[in-house]
Amino acid sequence: MATDARSARITGRVQGRDILLTGPVSKEEIRNRVWWWHAPGTATSEEREEDRRHEFDPSARDVINTLGGYYEVPADPSTPEADELVETVYAELRPDEHDVP
């Protein structure tokens, strides 16, 4: 079943911050948004202000909620597990590209 990419939404809680991904986005945008603490200079001024106000609980799990279920976010964005997560999120945010005619 095809889904309009503009209506695709994926949520998560990473480093104590709620994130929302809406499609279509590039793989690099996904990576920067999920691992924002590894990507200096990509946060907006509002996001930087929010980071200063919230306290992070290191015992909390970082997760992404996709149509396929919950996925734990690896701490290192360069691992194979991180690449698989980016691919999963990318596919779900661009469903029209993965439909079989």
Short mmCIF file of C-alpha atoms in Angstrom, two decimals, residues 11-21 32-38 50-51 54 56-57 60-65 71-75 85:
data_model
loop_
_atom_site.label_atom_id
_atom_site.label_comp_id
_atom_site.label_asym_id
_atom_site.label_seq_id
_atom_site.Cartn_x
_atom_site.Cartn_y
_atom_site.Cartn_z
CA THR A 11 9.10 9.89 15.99
CA GLY A 12 11.83 9.23 18.48
CA ARG A 13 13.38 10.20 21.77
CA VAL A 14 17.11 10.70 21.50
CA GLN A 15 19.42 12.11 24.18
CA GLY A 16 16.35 13.23 26.11
CA ARG A 17 14.93 15.16 23.17
CA ASP A 18 11.80 14.33 21.19
CA ILE A 19 12.46 14.26 17.46
CA LEU A 20 10.07 14.16 14.53
CA LEU A 21 11.13 13.15 11.05
CA ASN A 32 22.04 14.70 11.27
CA ARG A 33 18.61 14.82 12.91
CA VAL A 34 18.95 11.51 14.79
CA TRP A 35 22.57 12.05 15.85
CA TRP A 36 22.29 15.82 16.30
CA TRP A 37 24.82 15.83 19.15
CA HIS A 38 27.46 14.54 16.68
CA GLU A 50 16.03 23.68 24.14
CA ASP A 51 19.27 21.73 24.70
CA HIS A 54 16.61 20.10 29.35
CA PHE A 56 19.41 14.30 29.91
CA ASP A 57 18.93 11.04 31.80
CA ALA A 60 16.97 6.38 29.25
CA ARG A 61 17.07 4.53 25.94
CA ASP A 62 17.35 6.40 22.67
CA VAL A 63 14.69 4.99 20.35
CA ILE A 64 13.10 5.61 16.99
CA ASN A 65 9.50 4.51 16.43
CA TYR A 71 14.66 0.60 17.11
CA GLU A 72 17.35 1.52 19.60
CA VAL A 73 19.59 4.32 18.36
CA PRO A 74 23.28 3.36 18.52
CA ALA A 75 25.50 5.93 20.24
CA LEU A 85 18.53 2.43 10.99
#
